[in-house]
Short mmCIF file of C-alpha atoms and ligand atoms in Angstrom, two decimals:
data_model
loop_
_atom_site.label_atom_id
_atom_site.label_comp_id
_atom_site.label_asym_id
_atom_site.label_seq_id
_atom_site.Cartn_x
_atom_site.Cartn_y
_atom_site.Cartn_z
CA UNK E 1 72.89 -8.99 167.97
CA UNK E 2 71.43 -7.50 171.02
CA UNK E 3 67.70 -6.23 170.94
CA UNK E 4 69.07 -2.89 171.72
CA UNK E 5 67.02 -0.25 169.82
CA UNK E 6 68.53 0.60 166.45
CA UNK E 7 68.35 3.95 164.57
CA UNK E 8 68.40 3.48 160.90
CA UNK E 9 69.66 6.05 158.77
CA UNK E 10 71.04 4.09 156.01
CA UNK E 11 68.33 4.18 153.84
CA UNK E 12 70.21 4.31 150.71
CA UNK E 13 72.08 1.33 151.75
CA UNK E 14 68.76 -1.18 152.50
CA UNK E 15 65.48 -0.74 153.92
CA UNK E 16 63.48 -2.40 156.76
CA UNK E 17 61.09 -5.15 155.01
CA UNK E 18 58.01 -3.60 155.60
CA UNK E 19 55.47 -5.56 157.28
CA UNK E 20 52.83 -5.80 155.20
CA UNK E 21 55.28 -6.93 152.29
CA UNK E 22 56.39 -9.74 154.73
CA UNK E 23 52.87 -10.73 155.13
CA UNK E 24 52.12 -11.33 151.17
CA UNK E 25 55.43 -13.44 150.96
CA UNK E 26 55.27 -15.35 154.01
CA UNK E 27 52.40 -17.33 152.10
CA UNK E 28 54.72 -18.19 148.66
CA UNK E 29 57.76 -20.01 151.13
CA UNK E 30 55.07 -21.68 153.31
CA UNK E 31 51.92 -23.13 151.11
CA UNK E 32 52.21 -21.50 147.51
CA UNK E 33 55.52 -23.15 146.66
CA UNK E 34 55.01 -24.65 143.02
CA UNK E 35 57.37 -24.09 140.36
CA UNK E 36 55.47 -21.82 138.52
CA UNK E 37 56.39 -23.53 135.06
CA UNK E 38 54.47 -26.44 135.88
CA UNK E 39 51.45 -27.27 134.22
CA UNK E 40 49.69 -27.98 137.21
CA UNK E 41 47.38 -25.67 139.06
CA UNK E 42 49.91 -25.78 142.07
CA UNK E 43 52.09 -24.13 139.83
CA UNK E 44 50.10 -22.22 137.64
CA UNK E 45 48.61 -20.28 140.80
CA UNK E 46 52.34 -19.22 141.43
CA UNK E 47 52.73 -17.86 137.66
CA UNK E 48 49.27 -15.96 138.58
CA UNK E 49 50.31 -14.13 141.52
CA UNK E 50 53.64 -13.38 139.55
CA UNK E 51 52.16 -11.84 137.13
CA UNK E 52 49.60 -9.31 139.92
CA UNK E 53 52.83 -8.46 140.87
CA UNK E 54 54.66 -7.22 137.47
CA UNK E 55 51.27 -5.51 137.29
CA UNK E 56 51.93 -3.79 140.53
CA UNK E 57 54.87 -2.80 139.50
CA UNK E 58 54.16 -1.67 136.30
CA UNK E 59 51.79 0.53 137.73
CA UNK E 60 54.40 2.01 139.53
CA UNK E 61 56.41 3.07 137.00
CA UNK E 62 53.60 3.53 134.12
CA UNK E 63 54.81 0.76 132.44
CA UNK E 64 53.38 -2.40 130.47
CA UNK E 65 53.46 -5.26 132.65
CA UNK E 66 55.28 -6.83 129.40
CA UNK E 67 57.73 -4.28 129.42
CA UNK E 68 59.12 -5.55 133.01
CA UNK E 69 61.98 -8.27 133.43
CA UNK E 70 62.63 -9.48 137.37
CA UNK E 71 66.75 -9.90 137.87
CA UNK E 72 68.15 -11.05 141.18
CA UNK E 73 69.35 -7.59 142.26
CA UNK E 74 69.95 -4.04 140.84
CA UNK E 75 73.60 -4.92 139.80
CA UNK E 76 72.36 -8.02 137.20
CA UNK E 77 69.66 -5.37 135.81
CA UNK E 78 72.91 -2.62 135.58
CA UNK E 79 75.44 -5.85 133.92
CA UNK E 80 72.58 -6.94 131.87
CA UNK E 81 71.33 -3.62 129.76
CA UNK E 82 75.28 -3.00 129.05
CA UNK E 83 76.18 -6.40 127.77
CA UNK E 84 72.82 -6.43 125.78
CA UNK E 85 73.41 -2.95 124.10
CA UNK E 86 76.74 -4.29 122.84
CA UNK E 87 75.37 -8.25 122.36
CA UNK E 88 72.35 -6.78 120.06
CA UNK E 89 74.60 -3.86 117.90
CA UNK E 90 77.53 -5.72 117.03
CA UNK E 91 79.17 -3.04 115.12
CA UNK E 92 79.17 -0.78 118.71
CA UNK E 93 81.67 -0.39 121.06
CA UNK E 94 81.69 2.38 122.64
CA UNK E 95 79.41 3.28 125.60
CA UNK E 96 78.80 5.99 127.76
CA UNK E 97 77.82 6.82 131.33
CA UNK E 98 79.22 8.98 134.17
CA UNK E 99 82.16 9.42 136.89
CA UNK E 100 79.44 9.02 139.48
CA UNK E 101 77.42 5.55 139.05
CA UNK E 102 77.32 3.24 141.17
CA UNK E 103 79.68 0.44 141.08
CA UNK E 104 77.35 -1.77 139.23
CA UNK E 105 77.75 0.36 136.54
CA UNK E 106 81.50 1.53 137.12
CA UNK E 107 83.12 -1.62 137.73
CA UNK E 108 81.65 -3.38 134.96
CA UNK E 109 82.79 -0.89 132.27
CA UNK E 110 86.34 -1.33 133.82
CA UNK E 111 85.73 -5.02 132.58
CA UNK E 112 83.82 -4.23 128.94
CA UNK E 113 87.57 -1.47 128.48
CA UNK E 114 89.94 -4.53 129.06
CA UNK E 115 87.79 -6.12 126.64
CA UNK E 116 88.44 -3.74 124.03
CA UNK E 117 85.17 -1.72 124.53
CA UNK E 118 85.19 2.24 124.53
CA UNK E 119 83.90 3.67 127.98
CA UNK E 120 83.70 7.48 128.14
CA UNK E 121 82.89 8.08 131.56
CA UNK E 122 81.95 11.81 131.78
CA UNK E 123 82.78 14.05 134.62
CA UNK E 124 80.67 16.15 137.11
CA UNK E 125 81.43 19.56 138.49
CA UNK E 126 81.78 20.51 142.37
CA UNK E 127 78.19 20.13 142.79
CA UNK E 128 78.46 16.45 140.89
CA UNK E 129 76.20 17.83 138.07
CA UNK E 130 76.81 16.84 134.35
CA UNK E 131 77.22 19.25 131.14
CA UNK E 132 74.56 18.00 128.75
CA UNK E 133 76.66 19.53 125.85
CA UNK E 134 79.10 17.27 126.79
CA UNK E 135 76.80 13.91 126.69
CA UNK E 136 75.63 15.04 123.82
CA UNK E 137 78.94 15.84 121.81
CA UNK E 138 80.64 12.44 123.46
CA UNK E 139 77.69 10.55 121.10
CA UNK E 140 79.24 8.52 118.22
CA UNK E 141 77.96 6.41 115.31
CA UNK E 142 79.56 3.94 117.25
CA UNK E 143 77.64 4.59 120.73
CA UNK E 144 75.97 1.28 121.88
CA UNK E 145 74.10 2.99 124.71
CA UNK E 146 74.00 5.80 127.36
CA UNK E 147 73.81 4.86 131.21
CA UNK E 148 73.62 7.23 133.48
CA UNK E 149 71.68 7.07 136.95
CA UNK E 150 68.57 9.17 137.92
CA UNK E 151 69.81 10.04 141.71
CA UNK E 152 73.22 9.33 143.68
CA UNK E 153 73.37 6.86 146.17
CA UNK E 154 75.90 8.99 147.71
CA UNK E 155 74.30 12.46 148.05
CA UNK E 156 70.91 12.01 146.79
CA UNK E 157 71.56 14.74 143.57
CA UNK E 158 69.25 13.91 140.96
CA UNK E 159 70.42 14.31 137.06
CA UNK E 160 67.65 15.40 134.35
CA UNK E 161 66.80 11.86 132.93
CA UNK E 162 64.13 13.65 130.79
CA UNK E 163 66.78 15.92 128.84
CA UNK E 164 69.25 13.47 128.54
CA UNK E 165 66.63 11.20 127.39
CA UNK E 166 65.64 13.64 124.75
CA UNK E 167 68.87 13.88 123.37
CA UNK E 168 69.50 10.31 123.13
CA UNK E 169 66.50 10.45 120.82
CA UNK E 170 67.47 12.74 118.97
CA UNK E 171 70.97 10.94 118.12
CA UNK E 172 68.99 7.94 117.58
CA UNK E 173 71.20 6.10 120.71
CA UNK E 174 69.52 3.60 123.40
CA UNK E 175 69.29 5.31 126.95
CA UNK E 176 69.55 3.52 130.05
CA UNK E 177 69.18 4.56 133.67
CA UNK E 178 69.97 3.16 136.79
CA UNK E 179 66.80 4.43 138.82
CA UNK E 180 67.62 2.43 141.99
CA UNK E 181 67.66 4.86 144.51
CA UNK E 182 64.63 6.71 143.24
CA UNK E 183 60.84 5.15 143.87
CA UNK E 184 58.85 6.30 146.67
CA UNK E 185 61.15 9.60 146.52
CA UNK E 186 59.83 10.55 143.25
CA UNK E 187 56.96 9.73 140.55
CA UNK E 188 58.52 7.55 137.88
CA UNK E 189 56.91 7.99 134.75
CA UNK E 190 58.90 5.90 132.20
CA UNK E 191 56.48 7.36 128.86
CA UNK E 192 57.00 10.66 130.35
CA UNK E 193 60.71 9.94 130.75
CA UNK E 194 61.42 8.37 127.27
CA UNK E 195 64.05 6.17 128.63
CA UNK E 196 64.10 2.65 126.76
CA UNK E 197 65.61 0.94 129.73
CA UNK E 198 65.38 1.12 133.67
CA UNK E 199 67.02 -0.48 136.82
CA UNK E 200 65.43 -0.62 140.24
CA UNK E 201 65.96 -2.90 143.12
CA UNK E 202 63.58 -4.17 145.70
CA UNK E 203 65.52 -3.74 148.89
CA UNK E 204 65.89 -0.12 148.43
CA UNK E 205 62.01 0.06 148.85
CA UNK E 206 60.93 -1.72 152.25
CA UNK E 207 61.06 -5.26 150.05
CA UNK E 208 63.72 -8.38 149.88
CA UNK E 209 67.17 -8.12 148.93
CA UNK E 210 67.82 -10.20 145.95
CA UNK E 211 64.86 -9.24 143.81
CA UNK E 212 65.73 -6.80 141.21
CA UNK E 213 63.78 -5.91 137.80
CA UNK E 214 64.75 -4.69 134.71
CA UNK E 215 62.08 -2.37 132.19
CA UNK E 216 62.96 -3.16 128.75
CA UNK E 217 60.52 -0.71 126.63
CA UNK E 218 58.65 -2.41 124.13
CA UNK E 219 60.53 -3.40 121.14
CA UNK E 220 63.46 -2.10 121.94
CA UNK E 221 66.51 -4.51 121.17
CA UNK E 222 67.04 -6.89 123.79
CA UNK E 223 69.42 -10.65 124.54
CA UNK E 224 68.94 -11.68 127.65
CA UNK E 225 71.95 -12.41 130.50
CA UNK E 226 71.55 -15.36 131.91
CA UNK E 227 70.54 -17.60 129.50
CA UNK E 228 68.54 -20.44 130.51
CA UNK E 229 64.86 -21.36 130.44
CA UNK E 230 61.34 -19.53 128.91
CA UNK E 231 60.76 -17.39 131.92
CA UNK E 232 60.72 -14.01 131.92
CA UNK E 233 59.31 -14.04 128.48
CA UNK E 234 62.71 -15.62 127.10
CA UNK E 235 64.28 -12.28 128.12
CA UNK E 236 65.87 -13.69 131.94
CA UNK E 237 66.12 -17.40 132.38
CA UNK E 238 66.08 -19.11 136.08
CA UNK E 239 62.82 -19.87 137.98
CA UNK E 240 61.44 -17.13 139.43
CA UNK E 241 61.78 -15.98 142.97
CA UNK E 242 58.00 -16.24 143.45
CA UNK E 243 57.64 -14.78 147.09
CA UNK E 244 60.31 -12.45 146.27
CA UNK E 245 58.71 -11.20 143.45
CA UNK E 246 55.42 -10.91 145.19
CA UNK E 247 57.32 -9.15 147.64
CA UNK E 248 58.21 -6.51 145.11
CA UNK E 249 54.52 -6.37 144.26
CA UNK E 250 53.10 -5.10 147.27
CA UNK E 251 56.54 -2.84 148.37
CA UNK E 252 55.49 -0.91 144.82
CA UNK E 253 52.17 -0.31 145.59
CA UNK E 254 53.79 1.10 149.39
CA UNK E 255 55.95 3.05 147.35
CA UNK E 256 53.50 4.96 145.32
CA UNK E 257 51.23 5.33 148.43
CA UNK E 258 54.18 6.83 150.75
CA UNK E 259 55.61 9.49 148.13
CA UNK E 260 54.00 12.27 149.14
CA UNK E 261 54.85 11.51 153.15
CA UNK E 262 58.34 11.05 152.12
CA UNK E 263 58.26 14.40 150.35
CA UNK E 264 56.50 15.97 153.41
CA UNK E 265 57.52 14.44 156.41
CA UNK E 266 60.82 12.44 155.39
CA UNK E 267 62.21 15.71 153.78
CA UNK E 268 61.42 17.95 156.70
CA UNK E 269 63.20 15.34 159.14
CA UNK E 270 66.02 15.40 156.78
CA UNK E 271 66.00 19.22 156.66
CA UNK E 272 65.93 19.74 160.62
CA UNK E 273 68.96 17.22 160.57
CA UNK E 274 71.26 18.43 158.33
CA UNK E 275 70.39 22.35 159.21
CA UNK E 276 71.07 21.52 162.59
CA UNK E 277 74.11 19.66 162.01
CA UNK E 278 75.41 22.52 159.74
CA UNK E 279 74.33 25.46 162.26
CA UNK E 280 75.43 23.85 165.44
CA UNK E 281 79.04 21.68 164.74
CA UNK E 282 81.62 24.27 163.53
CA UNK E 283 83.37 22.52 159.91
CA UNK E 284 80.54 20.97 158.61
CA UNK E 285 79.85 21.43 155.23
CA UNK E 286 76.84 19.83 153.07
CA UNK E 287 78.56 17.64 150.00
CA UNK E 288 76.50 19.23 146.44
CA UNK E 289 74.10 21.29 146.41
CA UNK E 290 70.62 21.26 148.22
CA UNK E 291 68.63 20.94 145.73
CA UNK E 292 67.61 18.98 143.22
CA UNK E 293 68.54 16.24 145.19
CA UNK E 294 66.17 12.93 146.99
CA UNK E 295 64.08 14.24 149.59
CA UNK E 296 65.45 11.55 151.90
CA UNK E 297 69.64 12.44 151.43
CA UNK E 298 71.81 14.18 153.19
CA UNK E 299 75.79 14.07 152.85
CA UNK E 300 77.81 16.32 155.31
CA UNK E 301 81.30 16.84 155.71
CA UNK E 302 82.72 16.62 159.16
CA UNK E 303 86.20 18.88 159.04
CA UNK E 304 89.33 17.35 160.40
CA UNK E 305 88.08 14.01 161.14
CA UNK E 306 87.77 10.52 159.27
CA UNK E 307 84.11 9.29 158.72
CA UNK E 308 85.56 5.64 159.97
CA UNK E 309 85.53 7.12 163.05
CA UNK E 310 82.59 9.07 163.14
CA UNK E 311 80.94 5.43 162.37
CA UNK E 312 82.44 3.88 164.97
CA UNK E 313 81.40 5.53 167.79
CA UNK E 314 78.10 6.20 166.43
CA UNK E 315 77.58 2.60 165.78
CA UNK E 316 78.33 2.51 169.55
CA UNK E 317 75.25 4.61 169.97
CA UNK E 318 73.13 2.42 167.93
CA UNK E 319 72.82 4.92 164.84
CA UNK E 320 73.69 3.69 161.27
CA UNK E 321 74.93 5.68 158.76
CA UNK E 322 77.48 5.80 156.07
CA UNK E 323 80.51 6.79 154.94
CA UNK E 324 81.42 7.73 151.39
CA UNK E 325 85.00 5.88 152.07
CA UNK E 326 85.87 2.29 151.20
CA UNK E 327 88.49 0.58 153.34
CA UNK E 328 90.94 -1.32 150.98
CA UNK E 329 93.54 -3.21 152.59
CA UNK E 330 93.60 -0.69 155.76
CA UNK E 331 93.76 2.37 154.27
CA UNK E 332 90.70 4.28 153.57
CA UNK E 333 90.21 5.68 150.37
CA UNK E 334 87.34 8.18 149.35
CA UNK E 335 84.62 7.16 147.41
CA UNK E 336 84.86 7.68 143.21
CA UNK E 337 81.84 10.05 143.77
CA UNK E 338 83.14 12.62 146.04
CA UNK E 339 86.40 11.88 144.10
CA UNK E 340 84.97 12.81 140.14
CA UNK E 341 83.12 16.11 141.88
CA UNK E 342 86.49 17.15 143.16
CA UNK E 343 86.43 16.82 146.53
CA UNK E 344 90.39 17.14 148.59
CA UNK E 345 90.76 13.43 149.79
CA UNK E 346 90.92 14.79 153.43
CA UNK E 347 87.63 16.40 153.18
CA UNK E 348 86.00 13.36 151.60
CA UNK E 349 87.62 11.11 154.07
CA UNK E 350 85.06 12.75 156.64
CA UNK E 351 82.06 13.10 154.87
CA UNK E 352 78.85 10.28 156.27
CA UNK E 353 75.79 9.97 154.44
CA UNK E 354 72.57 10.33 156.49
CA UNK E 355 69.47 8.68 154.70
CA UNK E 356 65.92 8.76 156.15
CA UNK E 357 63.20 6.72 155.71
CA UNK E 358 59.40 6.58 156.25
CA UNK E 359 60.17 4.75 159.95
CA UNK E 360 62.56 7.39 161.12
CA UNK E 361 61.15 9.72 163.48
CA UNK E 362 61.42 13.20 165.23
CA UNK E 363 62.61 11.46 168.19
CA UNK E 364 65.14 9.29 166.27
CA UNK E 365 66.84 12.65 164.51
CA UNK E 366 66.58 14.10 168.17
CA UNK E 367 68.42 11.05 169.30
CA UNK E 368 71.03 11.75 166.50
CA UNK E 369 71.53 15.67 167.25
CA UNK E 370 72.24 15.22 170.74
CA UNK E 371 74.46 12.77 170.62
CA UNK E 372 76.85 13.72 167.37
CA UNK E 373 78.35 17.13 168.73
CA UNK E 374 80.00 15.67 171.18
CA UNK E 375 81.20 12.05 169.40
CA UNK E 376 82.64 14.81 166.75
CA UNK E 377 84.10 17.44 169.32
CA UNK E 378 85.87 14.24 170.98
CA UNK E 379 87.14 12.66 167.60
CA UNK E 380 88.48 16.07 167.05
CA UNK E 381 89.98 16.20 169.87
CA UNK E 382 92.20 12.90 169.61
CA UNK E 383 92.56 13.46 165.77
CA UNK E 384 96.25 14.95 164.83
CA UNK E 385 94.53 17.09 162.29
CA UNK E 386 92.34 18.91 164.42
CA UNK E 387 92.11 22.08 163.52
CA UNK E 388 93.81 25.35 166.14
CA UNK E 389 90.66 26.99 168.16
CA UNK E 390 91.02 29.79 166.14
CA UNK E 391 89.75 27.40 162.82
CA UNK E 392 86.85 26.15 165.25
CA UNK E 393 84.43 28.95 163.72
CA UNK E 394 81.58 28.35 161.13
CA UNK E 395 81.86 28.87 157.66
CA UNK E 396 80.01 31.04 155.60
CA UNK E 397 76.30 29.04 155.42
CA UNK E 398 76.33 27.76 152.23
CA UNK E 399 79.79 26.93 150.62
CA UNK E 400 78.73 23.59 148.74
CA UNK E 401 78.71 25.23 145.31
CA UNK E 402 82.47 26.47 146.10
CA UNK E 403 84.15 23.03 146.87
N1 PLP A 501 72.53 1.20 141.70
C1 PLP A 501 72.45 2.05 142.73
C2 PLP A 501 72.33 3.52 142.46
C3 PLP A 501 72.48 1.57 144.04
O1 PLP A 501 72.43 2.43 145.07
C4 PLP A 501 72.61 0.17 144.25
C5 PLP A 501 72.70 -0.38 145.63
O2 PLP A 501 73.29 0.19 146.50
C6 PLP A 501 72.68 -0.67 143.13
C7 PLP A 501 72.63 -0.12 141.87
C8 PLP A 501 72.83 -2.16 143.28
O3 PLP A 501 71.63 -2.76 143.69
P1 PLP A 501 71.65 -4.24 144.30
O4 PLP A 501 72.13 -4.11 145.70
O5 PLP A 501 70.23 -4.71 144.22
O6 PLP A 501 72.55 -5.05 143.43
#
């Protein structure tokens, strides 16, 4: 890798480790290295800065520091409520969650149906929002739990966790949801939610990948994953990923500090990027609708082109982004998300995901919005489904809701 200058707009995907979170890690790998189940005070002191850190991030999501279980990533926290919810109610098997999570979620209930377990996975409409009637009428006696995510990975739209929470109460059924994509971008409030479980990951807020936690609301039923030692509170064995977890600590207190600039500044940049986009490249159309949706998302479909390609040269230019495609053996396939909200494959073959951060600036989305006119008039160009001049006009502004 060259030192050439990079701009990041892949939020979604990872974020940069901020600097001040590398700073209280740095001293866990290099002096404060003690198991920190040893009785020992070169121990202990690990177990103590472990535990500032749940407290950090229990502040972060109103939580009780007991209420918080540390995982390896946001895909063991995902596996580990779903296989719990069925471990702890033997008589349930049946669970359900939506056409739109994230693999984590997706791929596993593929697994739990060849093992005989019930998955309804409910659908979205063109703007990838859910019926609630429908949630709540797909409940069964037999329902181990509801999963379904606060905000898409793919374009940022945000589902009403409260509601759904609510009527998982009322039907007496555990509710789960995969909040990975969500702190910094929005208050979490997990009382004022009245969700019983939670997933978030630490690399999708300016901390370490491979730190991921798990909030398990007091006394509800819980059987821990990997099953091994105490730690944890008997509810995740493995020694803990001390600096990693400190890590996590100080990225949460960031988080909470940087919501409002990421709801100010981060969702103006956004704005001026995907308005611009929209107004100045003719076939470009914004996947879902505007709002509600993360203030940091933006997914835009470029017309007559594959987002591969789009990548590809922008990579080129230094920019990252992403596509909502996944190659499989050559051929490129578009993403389950833009699939279940009923997007034509050829239109979802060209849509890239733009998402900001707090490091991007105006000069960085200027960068972007001179160079992508051209990178898409010249894909176009070479592309066999180009569409005649007379098809190079705009669309009516706002078409999302009509896909
Ligand atoms: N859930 C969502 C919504 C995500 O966006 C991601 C990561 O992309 C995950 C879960 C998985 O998190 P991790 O990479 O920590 O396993």
């Amino acid at each position: 890798m060259t030192d050439r200058k990079i701009y990041y707009f892949d939020n979604n995907a990872t974020t940069r480790v901020a600097p001040e979170v590398v700073d209280a890690m740095v001293p866990l790998l290099r002096d404060h290295w003690g198991n920190p189940s040893s009785a020992y005070r070169f121990g202990s002191q690990v177990a103590r800065q472990i535990e500032e850190a749940r407290a950090q991030v229990a502040a972060l999501l109103n939580a009780d520091p007991k209420e918080l279980v540390f995982t390896s990533c946001g895909t063991e926290s995902n596996n580990a409520v779903l296989q719990s919810a069925l471990a702890t109610q033997p008589g349930k098997r049946h669970l359900i969650t939506t056409a739109v999570e994230h693999s984590a979620i997706i791929k596993h209930c593929e697994v739990l149906r060849a093992q005989g377990v019930e998955v309804t996975l409910l659908p979205v409409d063109a703007d990838g929002m859910l019926d609630l009637h429908l949630l709540d009428q797909s409940i069964r006696p037999d329902t181990a739990i509801v999963s379904v995510m606060w905000a898409n990975n793919e374009t940022g739209l945000l589902f009403p966790i409260e509601e759904i929470a609510a009527i998982c109460r009322s039907r007496n059924v555990p509710f789960h949801t995969d909040a990975t994509q969500v702190p910094g971008k929005l208050k979490i409030d997990v009382k004022a939610l009245g969700v019983d479980f939670l997933t978030l990951s630490a690399h999708k807020l300016h901390a370490p990948k491979g730190i991921g936690l798990l909030f398990v609301k007091r006394r509800a039923k819980f059987q821990p994953y990997i099953i091994g030692g105490h730690q944890e509170r008997g509810k995740r064995g493995g020694t803990e990923n001390a600096a990693s977890i400190v890590a996590f600590g100080r990225a949460a207190e960031l988080a909470a500090a940087h919501l409002e600039e990421e709801n100010t500044r981060v969702r103006a940049l956004r704005d001026r990027l995907e308005s611009t986009i929209l107004r100045t490249i003719p076939n470009t159309i914004r996947t879902g609708p505007k709002e509600p949706r993360l203030p940091n998302t933006s997914n835009i479909a470029f017309e007559f082109v594959e987002a591969e390609g789009i990548l590809m040269a922008l990579d080129h230019l230094g920019i990252c982004v992403s596509s909502g495609s996944a190659c499989t053996t050559g051929s490129l396939n578009p993403s389950h998300v833009l699939t279940a909200m009923g997007l034509k494959p050829a239109r979802a073959k060209g849509c890239v995901r733009f998402s900001l951060g707090i490091y991007n600036t105006e000069d960085e989305v200027d960068y972007v919005l001179s160079h992508l006119p051209r990178v898409i008039a010249r894909l176009r160009e070479a592309s066999p489904h180009h569409a005649p001049k007379s098809r190079e006009s705009k669309p009516p502004a706002d078409v999302s809701s009509h896909l």
